[in-house]
mmCIF file of C-alpha atoms in Angstrom:
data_model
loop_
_atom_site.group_PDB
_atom_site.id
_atom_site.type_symbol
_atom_site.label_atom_id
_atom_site.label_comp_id
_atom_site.label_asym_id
_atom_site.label_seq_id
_atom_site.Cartn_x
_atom_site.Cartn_y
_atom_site.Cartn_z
ATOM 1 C CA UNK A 1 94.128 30.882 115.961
ATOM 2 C CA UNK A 2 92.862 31.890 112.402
ATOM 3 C CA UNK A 3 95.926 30.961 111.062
ATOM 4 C CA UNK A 4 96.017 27.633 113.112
ATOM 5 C CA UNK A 5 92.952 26.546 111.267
ATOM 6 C CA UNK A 6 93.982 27.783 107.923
ATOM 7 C CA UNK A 7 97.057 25.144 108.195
ATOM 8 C CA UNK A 8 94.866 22.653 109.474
ATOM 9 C CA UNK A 9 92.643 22.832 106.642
ATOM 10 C CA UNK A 10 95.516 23.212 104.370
ATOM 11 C CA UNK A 11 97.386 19.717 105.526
ATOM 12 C CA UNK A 12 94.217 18.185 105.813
ATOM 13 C CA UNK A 13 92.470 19.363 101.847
ATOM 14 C CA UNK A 14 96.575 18.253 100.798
ATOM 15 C CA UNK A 15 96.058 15.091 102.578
ATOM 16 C CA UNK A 16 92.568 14.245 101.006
ATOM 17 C CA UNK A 17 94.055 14.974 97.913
ATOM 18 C CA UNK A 18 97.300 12.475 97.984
ATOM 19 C CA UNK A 19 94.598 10.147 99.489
ATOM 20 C CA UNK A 20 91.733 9.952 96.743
ATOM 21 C CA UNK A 21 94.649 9.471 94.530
ATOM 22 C CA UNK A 22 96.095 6.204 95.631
ATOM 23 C CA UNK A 23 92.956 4.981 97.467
ATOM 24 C CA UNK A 24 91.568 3.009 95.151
ATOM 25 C CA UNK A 25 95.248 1.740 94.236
ATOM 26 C CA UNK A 26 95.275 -1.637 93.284
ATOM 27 C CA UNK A 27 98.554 -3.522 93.974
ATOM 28 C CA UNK A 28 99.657 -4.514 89.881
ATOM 29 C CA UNK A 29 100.454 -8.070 89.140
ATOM 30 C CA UNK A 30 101.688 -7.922 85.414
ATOM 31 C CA UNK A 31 104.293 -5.785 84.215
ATOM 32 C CA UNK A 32 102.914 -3.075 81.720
ATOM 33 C CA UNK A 33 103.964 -3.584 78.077
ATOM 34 C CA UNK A 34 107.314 -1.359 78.159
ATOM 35 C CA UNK A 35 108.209 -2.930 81.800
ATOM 36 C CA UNK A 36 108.046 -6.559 80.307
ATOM 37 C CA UNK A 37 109.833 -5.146 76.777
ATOM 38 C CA UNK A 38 112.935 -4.150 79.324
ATOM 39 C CA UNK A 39 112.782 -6.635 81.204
ATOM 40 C CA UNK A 40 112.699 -10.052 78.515
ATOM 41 C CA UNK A 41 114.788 -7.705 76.011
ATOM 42 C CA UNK A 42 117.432 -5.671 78.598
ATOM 43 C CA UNK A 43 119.881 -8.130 78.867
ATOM 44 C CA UNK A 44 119.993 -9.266 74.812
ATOM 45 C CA UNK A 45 120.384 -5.865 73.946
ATOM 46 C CA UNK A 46 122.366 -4.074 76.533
ATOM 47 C CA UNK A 47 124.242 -7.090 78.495
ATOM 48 C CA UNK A 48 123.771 -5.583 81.583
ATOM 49 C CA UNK A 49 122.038 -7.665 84.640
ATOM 50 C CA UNK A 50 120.969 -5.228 86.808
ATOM 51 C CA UNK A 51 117.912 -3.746 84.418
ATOM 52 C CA UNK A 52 117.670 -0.253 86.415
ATOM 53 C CA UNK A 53 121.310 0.596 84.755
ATOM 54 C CA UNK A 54 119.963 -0.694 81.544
ATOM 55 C CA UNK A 55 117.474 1.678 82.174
ATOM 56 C CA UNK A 56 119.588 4.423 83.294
ATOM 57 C CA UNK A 57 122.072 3.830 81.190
ATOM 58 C CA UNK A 58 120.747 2.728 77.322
ATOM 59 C CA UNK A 59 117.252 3.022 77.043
ATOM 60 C CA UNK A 60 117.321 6.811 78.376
ATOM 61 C CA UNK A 61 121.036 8.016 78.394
ATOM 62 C CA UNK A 62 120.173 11.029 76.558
ATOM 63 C CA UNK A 63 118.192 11.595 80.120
ATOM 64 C CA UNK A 64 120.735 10.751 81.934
ATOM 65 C CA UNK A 65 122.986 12.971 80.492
ATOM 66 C CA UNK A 66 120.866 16.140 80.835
ATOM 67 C CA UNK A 67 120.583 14.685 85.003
ATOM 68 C CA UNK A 68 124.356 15.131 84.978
ATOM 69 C CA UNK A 69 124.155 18.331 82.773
ATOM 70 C CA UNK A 70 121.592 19.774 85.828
ATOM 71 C CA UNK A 71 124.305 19.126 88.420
ATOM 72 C CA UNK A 72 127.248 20.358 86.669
ATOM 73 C CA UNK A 73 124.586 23.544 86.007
ATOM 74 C CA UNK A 74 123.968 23.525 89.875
ATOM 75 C CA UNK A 75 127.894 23.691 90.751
ATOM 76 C CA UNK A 76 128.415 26.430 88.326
ATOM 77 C CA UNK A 77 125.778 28.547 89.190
ATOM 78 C CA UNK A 78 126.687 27.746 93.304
ATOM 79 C CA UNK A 79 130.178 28.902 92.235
ATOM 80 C CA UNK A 80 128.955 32.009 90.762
ATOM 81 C CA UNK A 81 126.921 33.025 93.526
ATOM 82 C CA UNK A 82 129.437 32.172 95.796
ATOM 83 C CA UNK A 83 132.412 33.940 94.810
ATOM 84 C CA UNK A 84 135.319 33.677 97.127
ATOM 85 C CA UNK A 85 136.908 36.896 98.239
ATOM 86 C CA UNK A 86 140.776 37.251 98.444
ATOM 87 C CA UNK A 87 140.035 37.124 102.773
ATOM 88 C CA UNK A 88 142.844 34.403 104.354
ATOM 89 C CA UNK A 89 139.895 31.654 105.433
ATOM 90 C CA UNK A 90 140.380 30.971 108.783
ATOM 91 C CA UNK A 91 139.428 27.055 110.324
ATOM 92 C CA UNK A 92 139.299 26.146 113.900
ATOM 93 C CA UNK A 93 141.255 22.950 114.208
ATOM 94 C CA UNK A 94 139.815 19.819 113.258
ATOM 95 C CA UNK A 95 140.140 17.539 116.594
ATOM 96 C CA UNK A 96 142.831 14.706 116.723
ATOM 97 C CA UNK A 97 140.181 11.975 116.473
ATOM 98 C CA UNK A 98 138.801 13.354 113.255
ATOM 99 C CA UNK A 99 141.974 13.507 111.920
ATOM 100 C CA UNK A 100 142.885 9.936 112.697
ATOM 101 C CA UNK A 101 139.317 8.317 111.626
ATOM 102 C CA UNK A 102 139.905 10.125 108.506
ATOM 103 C CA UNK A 103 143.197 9.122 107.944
ATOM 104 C CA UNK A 104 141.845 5.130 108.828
ATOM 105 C CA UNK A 105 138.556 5.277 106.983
ATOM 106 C CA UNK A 106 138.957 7.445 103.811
ATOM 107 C CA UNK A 107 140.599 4.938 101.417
ATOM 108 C CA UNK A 108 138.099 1.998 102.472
ATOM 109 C CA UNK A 109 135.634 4.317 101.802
ATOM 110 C CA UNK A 110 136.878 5.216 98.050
ATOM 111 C CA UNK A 111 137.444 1.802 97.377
ATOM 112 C CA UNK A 112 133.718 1.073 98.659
ATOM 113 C CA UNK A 113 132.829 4.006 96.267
ATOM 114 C CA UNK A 114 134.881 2.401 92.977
ATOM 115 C CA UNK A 115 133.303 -0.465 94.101
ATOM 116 C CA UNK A 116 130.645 0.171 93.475
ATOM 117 C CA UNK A 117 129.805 2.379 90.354
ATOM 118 C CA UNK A 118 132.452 -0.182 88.702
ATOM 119 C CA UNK A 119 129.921 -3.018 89.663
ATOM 120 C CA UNK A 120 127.120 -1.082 88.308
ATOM 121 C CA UNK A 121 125.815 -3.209 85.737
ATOM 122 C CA UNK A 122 125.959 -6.072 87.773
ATOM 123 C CA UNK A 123 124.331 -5.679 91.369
ATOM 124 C CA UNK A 124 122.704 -2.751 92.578
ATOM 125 C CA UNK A 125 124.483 0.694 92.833
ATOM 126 C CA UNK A 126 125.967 2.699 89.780
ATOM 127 C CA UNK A 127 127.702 5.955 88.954
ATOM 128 C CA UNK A 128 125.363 7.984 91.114
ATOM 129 C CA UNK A 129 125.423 5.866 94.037
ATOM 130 C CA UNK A 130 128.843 5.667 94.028
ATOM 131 C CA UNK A 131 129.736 8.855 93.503
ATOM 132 C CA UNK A 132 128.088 9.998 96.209
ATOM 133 C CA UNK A 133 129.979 7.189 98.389
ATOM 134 C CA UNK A 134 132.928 8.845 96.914
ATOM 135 C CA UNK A 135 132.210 12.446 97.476
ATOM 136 C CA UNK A 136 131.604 11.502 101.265
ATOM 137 C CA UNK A 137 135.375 10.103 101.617
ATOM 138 C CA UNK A 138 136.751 13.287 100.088
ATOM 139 C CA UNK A 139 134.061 15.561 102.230
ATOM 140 C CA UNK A 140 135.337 13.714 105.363
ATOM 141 C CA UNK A 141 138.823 14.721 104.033
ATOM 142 C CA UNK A 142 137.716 18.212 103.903
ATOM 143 C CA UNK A 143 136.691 18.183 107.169
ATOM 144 C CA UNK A 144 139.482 16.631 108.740
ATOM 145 C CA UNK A 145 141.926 18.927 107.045
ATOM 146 C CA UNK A 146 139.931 21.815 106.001
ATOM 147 C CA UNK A 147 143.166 24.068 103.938
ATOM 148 C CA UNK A 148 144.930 21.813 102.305
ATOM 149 C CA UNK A 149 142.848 18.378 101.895
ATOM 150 C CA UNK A 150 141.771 18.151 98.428
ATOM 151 C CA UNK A 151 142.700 19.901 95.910
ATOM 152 C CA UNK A 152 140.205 22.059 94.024
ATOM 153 C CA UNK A 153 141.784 22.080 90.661
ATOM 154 C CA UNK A 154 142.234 18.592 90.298
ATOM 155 C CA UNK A 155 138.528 18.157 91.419
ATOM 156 C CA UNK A 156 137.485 20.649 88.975
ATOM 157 C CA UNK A 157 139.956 18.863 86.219
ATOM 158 C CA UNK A 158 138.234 15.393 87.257
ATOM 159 C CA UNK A 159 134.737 16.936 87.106
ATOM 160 C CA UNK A 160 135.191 18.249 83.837
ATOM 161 C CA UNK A 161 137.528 15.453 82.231
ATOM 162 C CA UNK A 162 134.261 13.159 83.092
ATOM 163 C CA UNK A 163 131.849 15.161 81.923
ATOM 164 C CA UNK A 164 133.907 15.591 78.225
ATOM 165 C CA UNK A 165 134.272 11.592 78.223
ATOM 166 C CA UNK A 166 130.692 10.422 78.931
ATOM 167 C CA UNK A 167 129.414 12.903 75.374
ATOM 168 C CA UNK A 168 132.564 11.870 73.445
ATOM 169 C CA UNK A 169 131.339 8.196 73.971
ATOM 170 C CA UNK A 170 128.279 9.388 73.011
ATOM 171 C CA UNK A 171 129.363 11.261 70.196
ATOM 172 C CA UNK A 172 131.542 7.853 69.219
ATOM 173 C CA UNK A 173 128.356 6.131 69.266
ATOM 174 C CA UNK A 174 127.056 7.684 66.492
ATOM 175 C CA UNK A 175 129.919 7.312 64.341
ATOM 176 C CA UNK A 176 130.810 3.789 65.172
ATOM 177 C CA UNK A 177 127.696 2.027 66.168
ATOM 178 C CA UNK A 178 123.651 2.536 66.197
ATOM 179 C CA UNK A 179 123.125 6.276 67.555
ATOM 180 C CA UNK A 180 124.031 8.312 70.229
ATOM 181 C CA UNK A 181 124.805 6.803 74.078
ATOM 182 C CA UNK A 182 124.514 3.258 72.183
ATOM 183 C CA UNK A 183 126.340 0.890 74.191
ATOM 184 C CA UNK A 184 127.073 -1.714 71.228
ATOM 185 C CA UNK A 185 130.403 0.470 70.281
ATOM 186 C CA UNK A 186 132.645 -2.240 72.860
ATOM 187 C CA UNK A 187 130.944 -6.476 72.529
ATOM 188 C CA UNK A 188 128.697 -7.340 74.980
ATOM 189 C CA UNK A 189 130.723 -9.899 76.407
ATOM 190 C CA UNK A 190 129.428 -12.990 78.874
ATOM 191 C CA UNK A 191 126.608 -11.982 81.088
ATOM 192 C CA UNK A 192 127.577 -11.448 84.669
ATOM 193 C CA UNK A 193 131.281 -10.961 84.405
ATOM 194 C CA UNK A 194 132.788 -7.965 85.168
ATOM 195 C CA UNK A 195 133.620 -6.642 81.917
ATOM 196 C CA UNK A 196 130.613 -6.762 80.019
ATOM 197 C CA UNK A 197 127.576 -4.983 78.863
ATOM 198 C CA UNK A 198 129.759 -2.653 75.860
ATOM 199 C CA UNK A 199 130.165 0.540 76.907
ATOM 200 C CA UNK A 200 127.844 0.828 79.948
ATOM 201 C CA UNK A 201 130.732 0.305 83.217
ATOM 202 C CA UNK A 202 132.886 3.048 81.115
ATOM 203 C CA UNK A 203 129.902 5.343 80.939
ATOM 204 C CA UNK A 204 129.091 4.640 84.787
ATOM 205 C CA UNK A 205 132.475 5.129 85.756
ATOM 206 C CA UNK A 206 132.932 8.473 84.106
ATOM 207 C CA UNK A 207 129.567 9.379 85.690
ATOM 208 C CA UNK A 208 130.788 8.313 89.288
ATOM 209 C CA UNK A 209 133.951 10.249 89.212
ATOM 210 C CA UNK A 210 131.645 13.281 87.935
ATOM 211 C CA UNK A 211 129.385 12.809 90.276
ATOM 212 C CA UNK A 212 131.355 12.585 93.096
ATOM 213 C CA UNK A 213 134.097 15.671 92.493
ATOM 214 C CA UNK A 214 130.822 17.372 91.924
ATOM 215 C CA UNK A 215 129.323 16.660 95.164
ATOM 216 C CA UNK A 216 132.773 17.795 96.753
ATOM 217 C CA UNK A 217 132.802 20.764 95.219
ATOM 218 C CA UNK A 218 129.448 22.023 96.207
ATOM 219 C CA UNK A 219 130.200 20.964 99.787
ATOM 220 C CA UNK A 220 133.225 22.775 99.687
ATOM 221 C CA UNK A 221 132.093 25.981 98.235
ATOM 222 C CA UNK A 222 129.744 26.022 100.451
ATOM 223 C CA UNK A 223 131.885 27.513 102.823
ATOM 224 C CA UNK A 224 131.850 30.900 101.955
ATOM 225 C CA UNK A 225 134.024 33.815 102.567
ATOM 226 C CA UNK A 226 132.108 37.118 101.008
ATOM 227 C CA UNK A 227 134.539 39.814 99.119
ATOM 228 C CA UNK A 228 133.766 43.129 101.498
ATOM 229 C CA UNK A 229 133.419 41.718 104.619
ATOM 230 C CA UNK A 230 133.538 44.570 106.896
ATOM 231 C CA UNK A 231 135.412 43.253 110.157
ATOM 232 C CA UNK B 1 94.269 -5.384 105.583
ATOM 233 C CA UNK B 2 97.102 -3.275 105.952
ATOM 234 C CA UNK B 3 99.918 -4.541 103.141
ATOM 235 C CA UNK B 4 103.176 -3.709 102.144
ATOM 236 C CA UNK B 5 101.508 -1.543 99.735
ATOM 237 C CA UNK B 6 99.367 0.577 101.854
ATOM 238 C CA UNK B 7 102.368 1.079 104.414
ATOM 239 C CA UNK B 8 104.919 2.510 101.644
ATOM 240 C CA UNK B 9 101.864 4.779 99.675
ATOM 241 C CA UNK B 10 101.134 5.876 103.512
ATOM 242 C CA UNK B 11 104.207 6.570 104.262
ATOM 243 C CA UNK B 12 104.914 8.805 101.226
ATOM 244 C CA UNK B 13 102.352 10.528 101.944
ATOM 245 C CA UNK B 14 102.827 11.238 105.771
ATOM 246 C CA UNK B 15 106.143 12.724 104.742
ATOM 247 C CA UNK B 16 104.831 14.359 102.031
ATOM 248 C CA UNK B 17 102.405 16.369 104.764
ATOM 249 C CA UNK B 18 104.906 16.910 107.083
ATOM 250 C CA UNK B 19 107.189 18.512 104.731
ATOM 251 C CA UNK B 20 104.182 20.987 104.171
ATOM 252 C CA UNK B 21 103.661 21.514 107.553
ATOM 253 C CA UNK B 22 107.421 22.992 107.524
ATOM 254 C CA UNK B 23 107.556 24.937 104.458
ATOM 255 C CA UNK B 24 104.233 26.810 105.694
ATOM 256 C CA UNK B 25 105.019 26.959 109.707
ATOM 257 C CA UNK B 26 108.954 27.527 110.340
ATOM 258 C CA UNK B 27 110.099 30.501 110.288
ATOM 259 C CA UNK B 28 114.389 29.119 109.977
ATOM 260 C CA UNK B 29 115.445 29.369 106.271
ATOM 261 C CA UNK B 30 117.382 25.808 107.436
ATOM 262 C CA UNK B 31 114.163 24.162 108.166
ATOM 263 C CA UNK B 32 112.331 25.215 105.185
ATOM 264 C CA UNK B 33 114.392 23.743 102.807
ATOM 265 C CA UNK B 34 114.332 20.582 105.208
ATOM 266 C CA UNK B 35 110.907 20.727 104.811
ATOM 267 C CA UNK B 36 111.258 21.096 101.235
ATOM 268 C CA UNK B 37 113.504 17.388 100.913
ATOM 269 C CA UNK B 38 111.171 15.883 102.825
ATOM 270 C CA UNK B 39 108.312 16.213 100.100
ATOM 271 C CA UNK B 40 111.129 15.416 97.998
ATOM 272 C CA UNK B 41 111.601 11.913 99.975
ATOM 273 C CA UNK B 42 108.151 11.324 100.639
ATOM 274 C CA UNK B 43 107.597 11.496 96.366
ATOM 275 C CA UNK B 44 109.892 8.780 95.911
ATOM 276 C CA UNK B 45 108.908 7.263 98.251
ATOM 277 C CA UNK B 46 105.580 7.242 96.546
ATOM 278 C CA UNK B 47 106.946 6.460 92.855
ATOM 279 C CA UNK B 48 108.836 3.201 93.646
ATOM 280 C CA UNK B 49 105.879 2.129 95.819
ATOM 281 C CA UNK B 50 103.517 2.303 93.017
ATOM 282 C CA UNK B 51 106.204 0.734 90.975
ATOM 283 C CA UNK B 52 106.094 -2.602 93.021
ATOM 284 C CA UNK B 53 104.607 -5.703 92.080
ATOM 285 C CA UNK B 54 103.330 -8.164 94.526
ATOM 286 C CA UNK B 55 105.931 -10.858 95.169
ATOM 287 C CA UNK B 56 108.463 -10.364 92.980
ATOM 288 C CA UNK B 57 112.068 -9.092 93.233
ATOM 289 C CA UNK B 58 114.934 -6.531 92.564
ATOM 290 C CA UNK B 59 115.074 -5.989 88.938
ATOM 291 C CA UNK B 60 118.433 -8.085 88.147
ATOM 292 C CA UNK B 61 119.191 -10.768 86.623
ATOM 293 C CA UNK B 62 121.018 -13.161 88.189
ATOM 294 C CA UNK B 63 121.444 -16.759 89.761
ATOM 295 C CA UNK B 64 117.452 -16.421 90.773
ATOM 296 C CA UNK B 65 116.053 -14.620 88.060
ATOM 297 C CA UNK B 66 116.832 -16.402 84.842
ATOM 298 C CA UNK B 67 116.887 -14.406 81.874
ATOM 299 C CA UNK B 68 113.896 -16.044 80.021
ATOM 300 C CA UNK B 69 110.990 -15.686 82.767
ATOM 301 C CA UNK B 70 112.800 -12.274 83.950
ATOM 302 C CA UNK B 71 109.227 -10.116 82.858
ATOM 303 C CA UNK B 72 107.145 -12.851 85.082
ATOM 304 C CA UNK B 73 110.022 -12.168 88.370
ATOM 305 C CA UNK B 74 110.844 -8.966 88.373
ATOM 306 C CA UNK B 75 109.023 -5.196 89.422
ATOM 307 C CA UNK B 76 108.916 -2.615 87.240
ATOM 308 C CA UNK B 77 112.569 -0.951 86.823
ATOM 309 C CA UNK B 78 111.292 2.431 84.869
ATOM 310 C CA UNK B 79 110.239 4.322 88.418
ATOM 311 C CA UNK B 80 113.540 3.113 90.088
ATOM 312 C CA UNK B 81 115.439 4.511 87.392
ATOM 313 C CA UNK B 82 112.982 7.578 87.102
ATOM 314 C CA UNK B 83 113.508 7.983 90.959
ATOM 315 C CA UNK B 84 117.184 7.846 90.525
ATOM 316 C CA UNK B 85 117.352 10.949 88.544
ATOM 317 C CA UNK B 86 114.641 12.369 90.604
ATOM 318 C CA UNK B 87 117.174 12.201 93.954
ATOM 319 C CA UNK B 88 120.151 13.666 91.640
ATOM 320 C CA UNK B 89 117.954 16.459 90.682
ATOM 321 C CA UNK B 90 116.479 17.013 94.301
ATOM 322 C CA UNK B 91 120.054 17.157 95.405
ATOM 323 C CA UNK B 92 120.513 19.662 92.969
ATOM 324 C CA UNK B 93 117.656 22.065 93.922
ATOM 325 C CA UNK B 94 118.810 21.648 97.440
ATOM 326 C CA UNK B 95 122.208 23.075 97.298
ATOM 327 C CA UNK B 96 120.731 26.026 95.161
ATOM 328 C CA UNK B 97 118.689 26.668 97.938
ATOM 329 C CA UNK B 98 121.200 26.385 100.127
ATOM 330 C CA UNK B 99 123.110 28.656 98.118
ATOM 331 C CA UNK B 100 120.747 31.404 98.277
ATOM 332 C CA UNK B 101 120.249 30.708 102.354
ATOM 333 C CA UNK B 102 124.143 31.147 102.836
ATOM 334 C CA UNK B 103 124.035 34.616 100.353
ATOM 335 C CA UNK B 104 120.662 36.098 102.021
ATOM 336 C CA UNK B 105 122.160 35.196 105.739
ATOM 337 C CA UNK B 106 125.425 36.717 105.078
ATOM 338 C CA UNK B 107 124.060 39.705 103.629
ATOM 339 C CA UNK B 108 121.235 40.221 105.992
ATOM 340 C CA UNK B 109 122.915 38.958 108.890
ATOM 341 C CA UNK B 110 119.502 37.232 109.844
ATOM 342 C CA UNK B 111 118.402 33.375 109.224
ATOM 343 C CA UNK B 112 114.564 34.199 110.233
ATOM 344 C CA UNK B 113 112.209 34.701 107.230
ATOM 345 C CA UNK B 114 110.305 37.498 108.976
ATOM 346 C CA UNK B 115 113.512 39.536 108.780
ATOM 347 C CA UNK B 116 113.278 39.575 105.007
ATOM 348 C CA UNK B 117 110.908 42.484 104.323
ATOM 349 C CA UNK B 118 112.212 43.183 100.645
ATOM 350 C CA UNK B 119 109.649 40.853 98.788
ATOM 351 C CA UNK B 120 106.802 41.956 101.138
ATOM 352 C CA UNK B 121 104.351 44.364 99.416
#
């Protein structure tokens, strides 16, 4: 009973508290300064449309990197927590319809992935987005054909390739154009066309392949086969 | 009068509690870190709310957002972009803890958090 009350005062002090702070919230009808700076400036400077990737991408790549430098971290540590033993792993079967689905649906789902973080300086979506798209085709291949699906080298080969690519662009950036990340190395190009906006698609697609071995890889470690089981 | 505003920023918030309920009442290592994504969802949920501007669009510039009058037709892009590293990280944070569920259950045998007397005092 106490503790019944306790955690209805608790939910209802946490509720006051989100509530006094966007009570009084006024709905804004100007852009602040830096808004209005990326969003009359963005395109000039970065050719990309879609102003969330110039975002993303140019005006705080150096925080997007450290995002993908968290997730690689993530993997890592996942993989040294969850050491594989030298046990056989043992699957049930994965049903026939699975198998067939997955056979059907996987490459329409890749291509929806590529789609996508290729497209991501265009219309909404980018390297995370699409990564992710991508890690669920090769998770649903994992599924379907749990021993030999993917291949965990070449994801970890991928994963890393990626990750060397997106800070060697970086570092390229310095040499050959205004700092680091700076996506005037390759011309602009026309606005709207596929290849466009300097080195921004290149960036995005390094980051979606990253992203989505990365996602794969957690999934898949995830199943976990401890060193001294005792059975 | 309820607006599009209101019903986002409420929302958030609504998940925001009920992902407190979780972490303090369930006693399933599962459901506390589901509890734990939800305040994750309801705080972007939150941060691209506030980030909205009454009738405008999608921040991209295209056939119906001309380049010059972009800053007078668009919302705000920062907290979109701030939210999008916020999910990657939140994804992040959830397979560590997910890591650490799958380690404590196999070596406890035990998903309950009762069962875990090692950091009681």
């Amino acid at each position: 009973m106490v503790k019944k009350l306790l955690l209805l005062v608790l939910l209802a002090g946490a509720g006051l508290m989100f509530w006094l702070g966007v009570s009084d919230y006024q709905v804004k009808e100007e852009l602040n300064p830096i808004a209005s700076y990326y969003a009359d400036q963005g395109l000039e400077e970065t050719g990309a449309a879609n102003l969330v990737t110039a975002v993303v991408v140019r005006y705080r790549g150096l925080d997007t990197l450290g995002e993908v430098t968290i997730l690689f971290l993530t993997a890592s540590i996942l993989g040294f927590f969850l050491i594989k033993g030298n046990k056989k792993e043992t699957f049930r079967d994965s049903s026939e319809i699975l198998k067939t689905a997955s056979r059907l649906l996987e490459p329409i789902i890749i291509l929806a992935g590529v789609y996508v973080f290729v497209n991501g300086h265009l219309t909404p979506g980018g390297g995370f987005q699409g990564g992710a798209i991508l890690a669920s085709a090769l998770i649903l291949s994992y599924l379907a054909n749990p021993t030999d699906g993917i291949s965990k080298t070449l994801l970890k080969v991928t994963e890393s390739f990626s990750g060397l690519s997106f800070v060697i662009i970086g570092v390229l950036g310095i040499v050959l154009a205004g700092g680091f990340l700076d996506s005037t190395l390759l011309p602009a190009g026309s606005m709207g066309k596929l290849i466009s906006a300097g080195v921004i698609p290149i960036i995005y697609i390094f980051v979606g392949l990253k992203v989505g071995s990365e996602l794969a890889g957690i999934v898949t470690n995830l199943k976990y086969a401890p060193k001294n089981e005792s059975e | 009068m309820i607006t599009l505003e209101y019903i986002t920023l409420g929302t958030g918030i609504l998940l925001m509690l009920m992902g407190i309920w979780g972490l303090v009442t369930q006693k399933n290592l599962i459901k506390i870190v589901i509890g734990f994504t939800l305040v994750d969802t309801g705080i972007h949920i939150l941060m691209v709310s506030i980030g909205h501007i009454k009738n405008r669009t999608a921040p991209i510039i295209d056939d119906a957002v001309n380049a010059s009058e972009a800053a007078n037709k668009v919302v705000d892009p920062i907290p979109q972009a701030m939210v999008l590293t916020a999910i990657v990280i939140g994804l992040g944070i959830t397979a560590l803890m997910l890591t650490f569920v799958v380690k404590m259950a196999k070596d406890n045998n035990s998903l309950n958090v009762s069962n875990f007397k090692s950091l009681k005092w």
